[in-house]
XYZ file of C-alpha atoms in Angstrom:
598
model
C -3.156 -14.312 -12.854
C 0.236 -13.049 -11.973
C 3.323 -15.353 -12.673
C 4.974 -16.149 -9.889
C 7.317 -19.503 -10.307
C 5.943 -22.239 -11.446
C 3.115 -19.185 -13.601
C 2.576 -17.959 -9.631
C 6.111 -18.149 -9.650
C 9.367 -19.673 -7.933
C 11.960 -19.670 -4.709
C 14.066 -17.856 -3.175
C 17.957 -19.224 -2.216
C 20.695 -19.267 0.519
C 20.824 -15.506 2.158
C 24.409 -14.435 2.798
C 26.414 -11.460 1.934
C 29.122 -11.239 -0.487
C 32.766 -12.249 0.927
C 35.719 -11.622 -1.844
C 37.785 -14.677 -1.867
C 41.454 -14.434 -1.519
C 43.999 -15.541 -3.999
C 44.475 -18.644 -2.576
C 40.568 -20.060 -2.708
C 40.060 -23.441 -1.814
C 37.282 -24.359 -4.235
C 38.380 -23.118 -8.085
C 35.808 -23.796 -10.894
C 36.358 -23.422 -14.564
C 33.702 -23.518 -17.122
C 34.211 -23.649 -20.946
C 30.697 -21.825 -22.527
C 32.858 -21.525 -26.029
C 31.950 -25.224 -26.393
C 28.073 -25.266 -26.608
C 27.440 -27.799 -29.303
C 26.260 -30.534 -27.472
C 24.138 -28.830 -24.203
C 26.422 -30.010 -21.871
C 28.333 -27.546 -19.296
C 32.427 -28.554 -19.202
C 33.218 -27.943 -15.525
C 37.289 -28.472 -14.255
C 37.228 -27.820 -10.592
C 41.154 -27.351 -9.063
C 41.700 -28.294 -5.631
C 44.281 -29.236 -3.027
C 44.217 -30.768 0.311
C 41.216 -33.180 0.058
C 41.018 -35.389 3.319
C 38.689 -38.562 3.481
C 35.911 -35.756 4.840
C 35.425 -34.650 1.479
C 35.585 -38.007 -0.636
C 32.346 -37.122 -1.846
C 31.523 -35.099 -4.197
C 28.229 -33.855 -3.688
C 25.570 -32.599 -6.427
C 22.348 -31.086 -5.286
C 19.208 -32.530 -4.665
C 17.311 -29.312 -4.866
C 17.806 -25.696 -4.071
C 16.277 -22.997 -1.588
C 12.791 -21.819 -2.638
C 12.215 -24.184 -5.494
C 10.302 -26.572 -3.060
C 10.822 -29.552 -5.720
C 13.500 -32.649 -6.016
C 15.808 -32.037 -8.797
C 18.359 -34.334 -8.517
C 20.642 -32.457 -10.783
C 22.952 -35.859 -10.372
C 21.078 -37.103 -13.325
C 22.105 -34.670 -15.741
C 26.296 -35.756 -15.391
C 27.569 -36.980 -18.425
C 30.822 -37.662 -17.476
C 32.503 -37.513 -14.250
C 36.837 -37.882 -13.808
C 39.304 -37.191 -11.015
C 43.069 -36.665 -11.759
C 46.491 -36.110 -9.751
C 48.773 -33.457 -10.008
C 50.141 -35.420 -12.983
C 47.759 -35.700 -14.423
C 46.755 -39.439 -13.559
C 43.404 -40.368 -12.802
C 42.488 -41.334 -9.753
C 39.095 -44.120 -9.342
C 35.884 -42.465 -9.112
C 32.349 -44.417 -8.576
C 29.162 -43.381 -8.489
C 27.462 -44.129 -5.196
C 23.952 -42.689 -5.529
C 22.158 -40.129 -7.658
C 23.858 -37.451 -6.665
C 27.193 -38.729 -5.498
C 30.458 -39.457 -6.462
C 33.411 -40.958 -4.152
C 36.539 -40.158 -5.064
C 38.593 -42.856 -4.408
C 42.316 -41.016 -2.796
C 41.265 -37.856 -2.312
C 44.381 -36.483 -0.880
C 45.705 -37.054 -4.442
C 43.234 -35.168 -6.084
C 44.116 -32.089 -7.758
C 41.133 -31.188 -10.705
C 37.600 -33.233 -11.138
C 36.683 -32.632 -14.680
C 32.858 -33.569 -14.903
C 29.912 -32.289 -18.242
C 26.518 -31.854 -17.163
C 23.917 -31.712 -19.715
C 21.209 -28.272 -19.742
C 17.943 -28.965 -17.628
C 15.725 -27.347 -20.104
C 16.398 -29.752 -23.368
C 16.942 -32.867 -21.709
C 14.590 -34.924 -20.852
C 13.658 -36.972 -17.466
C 10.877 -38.839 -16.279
C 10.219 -36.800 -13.546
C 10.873 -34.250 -11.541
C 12.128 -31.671 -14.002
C 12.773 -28.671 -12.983
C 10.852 -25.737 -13.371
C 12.927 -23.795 -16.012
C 13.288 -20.679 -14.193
C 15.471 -22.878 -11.770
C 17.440 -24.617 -14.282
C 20.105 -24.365 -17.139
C 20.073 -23.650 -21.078
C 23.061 -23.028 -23.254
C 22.099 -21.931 -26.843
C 24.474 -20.335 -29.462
C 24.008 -16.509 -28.268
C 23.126 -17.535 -24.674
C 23.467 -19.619 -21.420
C 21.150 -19.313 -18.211
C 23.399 -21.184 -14.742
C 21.540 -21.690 -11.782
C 24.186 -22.640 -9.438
C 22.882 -25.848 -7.974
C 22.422 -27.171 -11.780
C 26.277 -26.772 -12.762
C 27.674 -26.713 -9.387
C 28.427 -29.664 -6.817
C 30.927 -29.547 -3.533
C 32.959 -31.823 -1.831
C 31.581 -33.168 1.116
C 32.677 -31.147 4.267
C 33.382 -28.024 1.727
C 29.884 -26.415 1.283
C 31.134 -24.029 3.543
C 34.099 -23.237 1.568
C 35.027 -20.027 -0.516
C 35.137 -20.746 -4.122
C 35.880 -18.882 -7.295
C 34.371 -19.482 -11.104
C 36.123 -18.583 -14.256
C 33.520 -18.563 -17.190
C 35.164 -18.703 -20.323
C 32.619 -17.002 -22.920
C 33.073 -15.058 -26.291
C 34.161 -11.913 -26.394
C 31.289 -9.753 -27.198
C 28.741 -11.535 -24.507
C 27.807 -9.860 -21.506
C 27.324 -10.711 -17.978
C 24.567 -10.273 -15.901
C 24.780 -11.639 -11.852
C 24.627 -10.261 -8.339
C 28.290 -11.882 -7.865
C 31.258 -9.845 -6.934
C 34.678 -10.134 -9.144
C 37.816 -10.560 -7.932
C 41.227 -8.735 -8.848
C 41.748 -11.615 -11.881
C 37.798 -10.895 -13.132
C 36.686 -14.538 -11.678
C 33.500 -14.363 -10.027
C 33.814 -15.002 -6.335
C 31.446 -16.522 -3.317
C 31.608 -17.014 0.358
C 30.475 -20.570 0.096
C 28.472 -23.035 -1.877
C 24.960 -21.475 -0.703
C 25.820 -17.919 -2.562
C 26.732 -19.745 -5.853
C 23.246 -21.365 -5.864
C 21.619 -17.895 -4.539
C 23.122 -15.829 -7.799
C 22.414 -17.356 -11.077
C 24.118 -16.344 -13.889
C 23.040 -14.756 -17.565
C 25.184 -14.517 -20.337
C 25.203 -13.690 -23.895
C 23.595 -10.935 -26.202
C 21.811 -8.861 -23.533
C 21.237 -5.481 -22.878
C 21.366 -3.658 -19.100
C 19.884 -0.486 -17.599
C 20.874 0.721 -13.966
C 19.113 3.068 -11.706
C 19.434 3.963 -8.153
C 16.803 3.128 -5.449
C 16.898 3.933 -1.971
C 20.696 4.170 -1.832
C 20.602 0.538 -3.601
C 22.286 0.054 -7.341
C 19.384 -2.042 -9.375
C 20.712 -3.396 -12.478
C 18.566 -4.599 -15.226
C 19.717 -7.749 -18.393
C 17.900 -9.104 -20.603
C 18.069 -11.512 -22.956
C 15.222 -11.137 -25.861
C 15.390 -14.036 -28.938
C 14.291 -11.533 -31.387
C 15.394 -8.041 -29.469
C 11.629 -6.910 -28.650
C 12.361 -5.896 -25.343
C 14.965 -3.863 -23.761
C 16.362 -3.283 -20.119
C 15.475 0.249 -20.177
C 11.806 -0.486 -20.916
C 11.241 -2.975 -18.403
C 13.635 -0.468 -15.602
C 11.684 2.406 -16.806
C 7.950 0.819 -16.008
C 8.994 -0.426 -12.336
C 10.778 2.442 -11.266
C 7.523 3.810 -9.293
C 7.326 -0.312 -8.399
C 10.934 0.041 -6.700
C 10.176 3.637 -5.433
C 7.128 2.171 -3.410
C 9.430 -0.540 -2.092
C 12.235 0.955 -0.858
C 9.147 3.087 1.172
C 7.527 0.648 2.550
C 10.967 -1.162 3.609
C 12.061 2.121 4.945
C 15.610 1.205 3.539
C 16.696 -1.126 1.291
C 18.578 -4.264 2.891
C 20.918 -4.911 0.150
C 23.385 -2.399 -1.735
C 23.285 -4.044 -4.918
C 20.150 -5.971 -6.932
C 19.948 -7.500 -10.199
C 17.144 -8.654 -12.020
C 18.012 -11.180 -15.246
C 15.230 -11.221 -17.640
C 15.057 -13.754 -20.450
C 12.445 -13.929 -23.270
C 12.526 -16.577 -25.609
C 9.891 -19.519 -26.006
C 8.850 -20.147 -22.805
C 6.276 -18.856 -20.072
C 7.735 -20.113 -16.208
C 7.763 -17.405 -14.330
C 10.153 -16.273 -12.143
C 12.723 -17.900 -9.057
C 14.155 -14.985 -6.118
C 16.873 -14.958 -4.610
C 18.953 -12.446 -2.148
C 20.432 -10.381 -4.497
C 18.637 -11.232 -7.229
C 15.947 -12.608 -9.221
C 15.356 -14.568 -12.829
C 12.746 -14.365 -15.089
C 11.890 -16.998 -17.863
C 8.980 -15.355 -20.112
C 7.895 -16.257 -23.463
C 8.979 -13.166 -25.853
C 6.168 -11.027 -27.335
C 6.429 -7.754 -28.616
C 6.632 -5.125 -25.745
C 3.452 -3.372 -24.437
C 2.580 -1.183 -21.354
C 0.345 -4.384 -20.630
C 3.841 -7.143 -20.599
C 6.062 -4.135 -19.194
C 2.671 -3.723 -16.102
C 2.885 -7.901 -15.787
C 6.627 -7.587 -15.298
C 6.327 -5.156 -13.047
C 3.920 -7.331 -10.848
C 6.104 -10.074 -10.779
C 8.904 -7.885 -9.685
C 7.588 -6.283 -6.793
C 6.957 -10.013 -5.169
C 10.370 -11.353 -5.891
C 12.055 -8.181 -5.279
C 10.333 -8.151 -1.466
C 12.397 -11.260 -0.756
C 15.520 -9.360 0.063
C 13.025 -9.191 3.297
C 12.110 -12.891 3.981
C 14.021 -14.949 3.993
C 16.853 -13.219 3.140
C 16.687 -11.452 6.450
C 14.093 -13.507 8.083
C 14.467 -17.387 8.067
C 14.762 -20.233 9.880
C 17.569 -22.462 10.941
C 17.013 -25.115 8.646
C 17.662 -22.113 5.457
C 20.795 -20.833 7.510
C 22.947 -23.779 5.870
C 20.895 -25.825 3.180
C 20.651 -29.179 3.156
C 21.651 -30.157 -0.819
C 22.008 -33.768 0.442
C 18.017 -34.519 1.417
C 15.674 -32.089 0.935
C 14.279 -30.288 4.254
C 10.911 -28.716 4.715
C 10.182 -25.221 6.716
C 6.744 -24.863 8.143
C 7.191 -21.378 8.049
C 6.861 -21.380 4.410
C 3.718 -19.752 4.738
C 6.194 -16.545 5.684
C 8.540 -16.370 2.586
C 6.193 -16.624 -0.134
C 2.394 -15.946 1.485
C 4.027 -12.763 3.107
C 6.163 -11.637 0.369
C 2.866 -12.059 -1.854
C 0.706 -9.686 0.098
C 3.355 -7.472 0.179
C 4.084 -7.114 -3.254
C 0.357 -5.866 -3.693
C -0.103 -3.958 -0.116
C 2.657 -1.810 -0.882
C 1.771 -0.511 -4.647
C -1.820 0.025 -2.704
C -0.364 2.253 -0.333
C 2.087 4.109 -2.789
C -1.188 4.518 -5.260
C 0.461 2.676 -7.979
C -3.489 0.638 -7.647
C -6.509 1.714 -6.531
C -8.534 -0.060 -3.745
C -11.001 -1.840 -6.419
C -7.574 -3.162 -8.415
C -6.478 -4.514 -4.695
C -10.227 -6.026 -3.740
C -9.969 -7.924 -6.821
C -7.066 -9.567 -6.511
C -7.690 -10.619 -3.653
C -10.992 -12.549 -5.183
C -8.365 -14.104 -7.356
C -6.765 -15.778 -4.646
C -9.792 -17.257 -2.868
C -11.168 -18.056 -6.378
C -7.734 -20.282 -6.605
C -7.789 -21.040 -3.203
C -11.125 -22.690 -3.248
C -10.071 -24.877 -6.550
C -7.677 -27.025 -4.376
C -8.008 -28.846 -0.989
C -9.033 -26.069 1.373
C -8.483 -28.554 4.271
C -4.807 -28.214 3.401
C -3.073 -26.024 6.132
C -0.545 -23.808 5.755
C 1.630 -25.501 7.672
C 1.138 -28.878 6.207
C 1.892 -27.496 2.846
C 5.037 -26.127 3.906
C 5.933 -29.523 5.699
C 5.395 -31.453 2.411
C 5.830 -28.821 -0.304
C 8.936 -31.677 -1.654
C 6.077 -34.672 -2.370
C 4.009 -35.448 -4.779
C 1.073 -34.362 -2.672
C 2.389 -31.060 -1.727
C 3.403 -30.135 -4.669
C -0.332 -30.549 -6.133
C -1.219 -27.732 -3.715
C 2.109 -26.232 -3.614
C -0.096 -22.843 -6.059
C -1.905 -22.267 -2.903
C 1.116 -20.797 -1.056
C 0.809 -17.327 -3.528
C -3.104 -17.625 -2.853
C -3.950 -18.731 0.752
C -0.738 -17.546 1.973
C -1.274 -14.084 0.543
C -4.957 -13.907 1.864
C -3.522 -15.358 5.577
C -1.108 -12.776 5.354
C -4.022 -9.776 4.792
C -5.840 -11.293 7.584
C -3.248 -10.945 9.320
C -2.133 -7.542 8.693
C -5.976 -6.789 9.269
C -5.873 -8.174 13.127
C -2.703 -6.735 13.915
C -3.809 -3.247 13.284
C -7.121 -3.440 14.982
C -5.188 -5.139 18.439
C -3.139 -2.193 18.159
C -5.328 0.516 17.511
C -3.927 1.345 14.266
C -0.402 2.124 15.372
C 1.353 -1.088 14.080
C 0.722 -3.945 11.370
C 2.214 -6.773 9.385
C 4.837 -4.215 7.787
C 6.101 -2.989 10.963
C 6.363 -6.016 12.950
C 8.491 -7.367 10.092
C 10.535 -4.721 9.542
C 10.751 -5.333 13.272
C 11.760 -8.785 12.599
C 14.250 -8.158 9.465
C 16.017 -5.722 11.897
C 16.207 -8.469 15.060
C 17.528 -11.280 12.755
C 19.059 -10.019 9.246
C 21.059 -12.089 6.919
C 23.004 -13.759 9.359
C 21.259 -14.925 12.376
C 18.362 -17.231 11.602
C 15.121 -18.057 14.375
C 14.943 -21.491 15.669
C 11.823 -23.223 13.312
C 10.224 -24.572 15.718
C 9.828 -21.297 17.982
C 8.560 -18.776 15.143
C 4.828 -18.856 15.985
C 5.859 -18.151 19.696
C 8.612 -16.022 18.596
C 5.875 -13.853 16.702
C 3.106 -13.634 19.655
C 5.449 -12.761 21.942
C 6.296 -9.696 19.667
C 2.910 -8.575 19.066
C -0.412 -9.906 20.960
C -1.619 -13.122 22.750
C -4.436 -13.370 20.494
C -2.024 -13.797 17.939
C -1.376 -17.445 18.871
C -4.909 -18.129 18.726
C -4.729 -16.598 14.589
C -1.748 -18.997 13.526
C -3.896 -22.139 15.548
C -6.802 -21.519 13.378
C -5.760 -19.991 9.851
C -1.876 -21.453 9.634
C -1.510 -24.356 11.415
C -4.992 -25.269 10.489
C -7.306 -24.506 7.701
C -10.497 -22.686 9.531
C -12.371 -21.109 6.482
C -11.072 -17.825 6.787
C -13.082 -14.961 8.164
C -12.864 -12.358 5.118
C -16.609 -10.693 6.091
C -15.518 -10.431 10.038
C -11.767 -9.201 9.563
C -12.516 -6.738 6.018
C -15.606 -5.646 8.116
C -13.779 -4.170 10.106
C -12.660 -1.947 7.645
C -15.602 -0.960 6.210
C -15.488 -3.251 3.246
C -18.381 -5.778 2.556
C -17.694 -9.434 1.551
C -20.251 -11.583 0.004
C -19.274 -15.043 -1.247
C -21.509 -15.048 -4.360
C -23.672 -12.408 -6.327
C -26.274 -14.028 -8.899
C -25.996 -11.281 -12.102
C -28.897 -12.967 -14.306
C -26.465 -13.965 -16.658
C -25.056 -16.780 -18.493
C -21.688 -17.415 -19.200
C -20.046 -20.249 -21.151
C -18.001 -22.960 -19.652
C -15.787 -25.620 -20.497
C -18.151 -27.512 -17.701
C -14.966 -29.068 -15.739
C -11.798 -27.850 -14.061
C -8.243 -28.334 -15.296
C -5.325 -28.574 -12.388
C -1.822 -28.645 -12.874
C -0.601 -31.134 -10.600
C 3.793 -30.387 -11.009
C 3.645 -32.721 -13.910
C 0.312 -32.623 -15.748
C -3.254 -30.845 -16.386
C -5.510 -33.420 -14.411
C -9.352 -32.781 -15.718
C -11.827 -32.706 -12.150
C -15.167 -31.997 -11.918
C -16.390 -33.473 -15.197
C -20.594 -32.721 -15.595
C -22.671 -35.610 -17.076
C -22.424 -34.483 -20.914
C -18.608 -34.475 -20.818
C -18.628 -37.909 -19.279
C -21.074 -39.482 -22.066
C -18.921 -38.064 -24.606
C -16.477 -40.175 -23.436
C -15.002 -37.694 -20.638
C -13.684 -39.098 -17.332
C -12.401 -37.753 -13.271
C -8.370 -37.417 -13.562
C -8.597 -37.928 -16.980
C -4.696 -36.149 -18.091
C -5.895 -33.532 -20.829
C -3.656 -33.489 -23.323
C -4.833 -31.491 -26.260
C -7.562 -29.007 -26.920
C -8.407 -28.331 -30.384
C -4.865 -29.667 -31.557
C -2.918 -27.909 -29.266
C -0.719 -29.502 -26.640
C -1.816 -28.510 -23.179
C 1.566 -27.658 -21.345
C 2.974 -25.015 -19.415
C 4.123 -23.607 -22.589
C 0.873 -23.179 -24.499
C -1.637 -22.613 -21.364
C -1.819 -18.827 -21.749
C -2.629 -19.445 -25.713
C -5.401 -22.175 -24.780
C -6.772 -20.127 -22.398
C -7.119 -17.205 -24.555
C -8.369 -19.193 -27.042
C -11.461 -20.622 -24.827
C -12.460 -17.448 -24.042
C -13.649 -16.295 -27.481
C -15.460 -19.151 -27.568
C -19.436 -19.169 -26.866
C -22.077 -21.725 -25.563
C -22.753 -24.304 -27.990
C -19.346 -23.908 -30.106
C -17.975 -27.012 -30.243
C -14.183 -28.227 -29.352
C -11.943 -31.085 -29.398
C -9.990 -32.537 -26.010
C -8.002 -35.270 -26.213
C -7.382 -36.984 -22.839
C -4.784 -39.627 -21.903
C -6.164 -42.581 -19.346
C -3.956 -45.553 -18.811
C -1.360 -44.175 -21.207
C -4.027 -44.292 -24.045
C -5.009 -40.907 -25.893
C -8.323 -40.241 -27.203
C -9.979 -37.314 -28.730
C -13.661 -36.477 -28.293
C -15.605 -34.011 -29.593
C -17.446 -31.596 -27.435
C -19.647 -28.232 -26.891
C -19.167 -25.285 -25.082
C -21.982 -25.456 -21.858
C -23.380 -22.392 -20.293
C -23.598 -21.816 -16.438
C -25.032 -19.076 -14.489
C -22.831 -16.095 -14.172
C -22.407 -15.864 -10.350
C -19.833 -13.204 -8.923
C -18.459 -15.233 -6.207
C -15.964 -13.704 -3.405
C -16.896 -10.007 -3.887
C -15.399 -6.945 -1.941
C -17.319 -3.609 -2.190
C -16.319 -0.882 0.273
C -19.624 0.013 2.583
C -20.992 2.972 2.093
C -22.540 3.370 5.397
C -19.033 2.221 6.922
C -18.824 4.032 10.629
C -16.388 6.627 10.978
C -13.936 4.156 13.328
C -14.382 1.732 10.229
C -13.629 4.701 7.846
C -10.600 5.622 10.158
C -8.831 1.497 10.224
C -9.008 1.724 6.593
C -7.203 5.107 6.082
C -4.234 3.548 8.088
C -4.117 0.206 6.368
C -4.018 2.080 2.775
C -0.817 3.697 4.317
C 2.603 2.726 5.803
C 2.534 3.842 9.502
C-alpha cells in the first residue's frame, strides 16, 4: 500500500506564488535553531504599527490539506510582548490559540518558545508528523503553521524569517531569499505552504519541463542520498511534466527525511515533505518513493491551480471543510498512477491491481460514506475514521470518471484534459465558488455528468466497475474462489486517527477473551503504532494456520494479553480485473486512448 499522509499520505497548503518582500516588511520573524537543547523553537517577531485590529495574536488551528485539528496553541511555552524599550507590555491568553496583546500600538517584538510536535506529548489530536516540527542536534523539520502565528488582521501581510543555524547546515525550502539572505513570503498562507529542512542533508537538482526540481535529504545514518532518490523518479517527473503538458511552477522541492519514523508524506505548492523510517537504500524504497512522489508532486495541479474559495484565504482561526475534497486528493491519486500507465513506467496488470487495492480498502470502511460527506467532516472524529478512503474511493471515483468522460466524447477528451482545462481557467490565483463546482464541471463537459457526481460523489451508489471498465474491454468480477486456503488473523484492524480498533472478531477470538472495538495494543510484544505497523505486518505474514500469537488489547483502559492461533480462510480473489480477450474492436479502440494522453 502506497504511503500517502497519514501511510496513504497527507495535504496540500495555501497556493500562491512567491512575492519578494521589500526592505521594509511588516511582519519580521527571528528564530534561534543554535539553541536546541530543550525542543522548543525561540521565535522574536519585530513589528511596528499594531492597531486594536491586530491585538490578537493568532496561532493556527490546523493547516491546508492536513484535514485534522492541531491546535498548535498548545505547544507555547512562553509567550511576552515588549515596547520599543524594551518594557513589557500585558499579554493574556484568551483561548487555545490566542493571545491579546494588551496596547498593541506599543508593541514592537513578541518573543514566544514553542515546543516540537513530534516529542511532546498531547492527549489528542497530534499531528501527523509529516505536518509537524522536530529539532534534534544535526536537524530541524518547520512546518509553518507549527512555529508560526499572525496578528489578527495581518495574515495577509508580507513577512520575512531569519533562521539562525550553524554554519555547516544546509537549507532545503521552496522559499525565495531576499538581498540580506532572510527567507521571504507574500503572506502568512505561503509560510505554512513551504516547510522548511535544515541540517546535515544532501541535494541533487535536475531540470524537468523547463521546471528546476531540487532534491534534500536528511538520512540518520547517511543510507540514502538525493541523487539516488532524483535519479529513480526522473522517468516519474518526465511522465508528469507530459501529461501536464507544462509544468505550472518554475521551481519544486522535495525534502526527504529518514530517521525513525514511517508517516508518509504532506504536499504543498511548491513543494512536498516526506517523513520515512530510514532503511538501507534499494531499487524497491527508491520505486516506493517514487510512488509517493508522483501523487504529491501532481498537486501543483489541484489545488494549487484548482480550488475553491474557502482554500483562497485559509481559515487558521476554525477549521473549514471543502466538499470538493474528493478533487485534491481522489484526483491527484488517480493521476499519479494514470499517468506512469500512459508513459509505460507500469504495465496495465500493475495498474488493474492497484486499483483492487483501493476497493479492497474501500470496502473495509463505511461504503455508505459519500464523498462529499467525507470532505464535509474530514476535521471530526467521524471523518477522520474514514478520512483513508479519500486515496481509495476518491481515486476509483476519479477512474470512473475519466472512464465516462471519454466514452461521452468519443475518445477525444477525458479527466486529464478537462483539468488541464480547468488549471488553465482558474490557476493559482482565482479560486471557483464551492458551492458551484459540480455545476461548474457539467457545464464544461456533458449533462450526464451531473447525474455521475449525484450518484458516485455526492452519494455512495456502489460503483459500477463491470459497466464503466466494460467498456473498455476489461472484465471485473468481485470474487474468484482459487481452492485455496490462506491464513488469517480472523479479524480486521482499523486505524481510527488515534488507535488500531480490532472489528470483525470470529467466535474463537472472542472465547479467548477477544472483543468488537477492542484497542489492540500489542502483538507478540510489539507495540501496535504507526511506527511499527509495517514490521507487524511483515511479521504476520510468515506466519501459518495454527501458529500461535499473542495480542494484547486495551478495553476500559485495562490491557490484557491472550494467547491465540493463526485461522485459515478460503483464499478468494475478490475485485479482479482481467482484460477480455474477446473485447470488440470499439472496446479494443476506448482502451488504446485511455492508456494514452490525447
Amino acid at each position: 500500500m502506497k504511503i500517502v499522509h497519514l501511510l496513504m499520505p497527507a495535504i496540500a497548503a495555501l497556493f500562491f506564488q512567491s512575492a519578494i518582500a521589500d526592505p521594509t516588511t511588516p511582519l519580521r520573524y527571528e528564530v534561534n535553531l543554535n539553541d536546541r537543547a530543550d525542543d522548543q523553537f525561540k521565535v522574536t517577531l519585530h513589528v511596528s504599527g499594531l492597531t486594536d485590529g491586530n491585538a490578537v495574536y493568532q496561532f493556527a488551528s490546523t493547516a491546508p490539506g492536513t484535514y485534522q485539528v492541531m491546535d498548535i496553541g498548545r505547544y507555547v511555552r512562553s509567550f511576552k510582548a515588549f515596547d520599543a524599550k524594551g518594557r513589557e507590555v500585558k499579554t493574556e491568553q484568551i483561548s487555545t490559540n490566542q493571545w491579546k496583546l494588551d496596547k498593541p500600538a506599543q508593541v514592537r517584538t513578541v518573543q514566544y518558545s514553542i515546543a516540537e510536535t513530534w516529542d511532546t506529548p498531547v492527549n489528542e489530536h497530534k499531528p501527523y508528523n509529516m505536518c509537524g516540527t522536530s529539532i534534534e542536534q544535526d536537524h530541524v523539520l518547520i512546518n509553518g503553521q507549527g512555529v508560526f502565528g499572525y496578528p489578527t488582521g495581518m495574515q495577509g501581510t508580507p513577512l520575512e524569517v531569519k533562521l539562525n543555524y550553524p554554519a555547516d547546515w544546509a537549507v532545503g525550502t521552496a522559499l525565495d531569499k531576499n538581498e540580506k539572505g532572510n527567507f521571504v513570503a507574500a503572506n502568512y498562507d505561503r509560510i505554512v505552504d513551504s516547510p522548511i529542512l535544515l541540517g546535515r542533508l544532501t541535494k541533487a537538482s535536475t531540470t524537468v519541463a523547463g521546471a528546476q526540481v531540487d532534491v534534500y535529504t536528511y538520512s540518520k545514518t547517511d543510507k540514502i542520498k538525493s541523487d539516488q532518490l532524483l535519479n529513480n523518479m526522473q522517468a516519474m517527473l518526465t511522465a508528469a511534466g507530459k501529461f501536464l503538458k507544462q509544468l505550472p511552477v518554475k521551481r519544486y522541492t522535495f525534502l526527504y527525511h529518514f530517521e525513525d519514523q514511517d508517516w508518509g508524506a504532506w504536499e504543498h505548492s511548491y513543494s512536498s515533505e516526506y517523513v520515512i523510517r530510514e532503511e538501507e537504500f534499494s531499487k524497491k524504497l527508491a520505486d516506493n518513493m517514487t510512488s509517493i512522489a508522483a501523487h504529491e508532486f501532481f498537486h501543483v495541479v489541484t489545488p494549487l491551480n484548482i480550488h475553491s474559495e474557502i482554500i483562497q484565504q485559509f481559515n487558521f482561526v476554525t477549521p473549514t471543510p471543502s466538499e470538493h475534497l474528493w478533487l485534491y486528493e481522489g484526483v491527484t491519486e488517480w493521476a499519479s498512477d494514470a499517468m506512469q500507465l500512459r508513459d509505460k513506467l507500469i504495465d496495465l496488470p500493475t495498474y488493474l491491481n492497484e486499483q483492487t487495492q483501493k476497493i479492497v480498502y474501500d470496502k473495509s470502511l463505511d461504503t455508505t460514506y459519500s464523498l462529499s460527506k467525507l470532505g464535509l467532516t474530514c476535521y471530526t472524529d467521524e471523518g477522520q475514521r474514514q478520512y483513508g478512503n479519500i486515496y481509495a474511493r476518491g481515486a476509483l471515483v476519479a477512474g470512473l470518471l475519466d472512464i465516462r468522460l471519454l466514452e461521452l466524447s468519443n475518445g477525444t477528451r477525458g479527466l486529464r484534459e478537462v483539468i488541464n482545462e480547468l488549471a488553465t481557467e482558474y490557476g493559482p490565483n482565482k479560486a471557483f465558488p464551492e458551492k458551484e463546482f459540480f455545476d461548474i464541471f457539467t457545464k464544461k463537459t456533458y449533462p450526464e455528468i451531473a447525474d455521475f457526481f449525484n450518484r458516485y460523489v455526492k452519494a455512495a451508489e456502489p460503483l459500477p466497475f463491470k459497466d464503466y471498465y466494460g467498456k473498455l474491454g476489461i472484465s471485473y468480477l468481485p470474487a474468484i474462489a482459487t481452492g485455496e486456503k490462506i491464513p488469517t488473523l480472523g479479524m480486521k484492524a482499523s486505524f481510527n486517527g488515534s488507535k488500531f480498533v480490532l472489528s470483525k472478531v470470529p467466535e474463537p477470538l472472542q472465547k479467548v477473551g477477544i472483543q468488537e472495538n477492542d484497542e489492540w495494543v500489542a502483538f507478540n510484544g510489539i507495540a501496535v503504532n504507526m511506527d511499527n505497523v509495517a514490521k507487524i505486518q511483515a511479521d504476520i505474514k510468515q506466519l501459518k494456520g495454527g501458529d500461535p500469537y499473542k495480542i494484547t488489547v486495551r478495553r476500559n483502559g485495562q490491557d490484557s494479553t491472550v494467547e491465540a492461533t493463526m485461522q485459515e480462510k478460503a483464499n478468494v480473489k475478490q475485485f479482479v480485473f482481467e482484460v477480455d480477450p474477446q473485447a470488440t474492436p470499439q472496446q479494443v479502440q476506448l482502451r488504446e486512448v485511455w492508456m494514452r494522453n490525447l
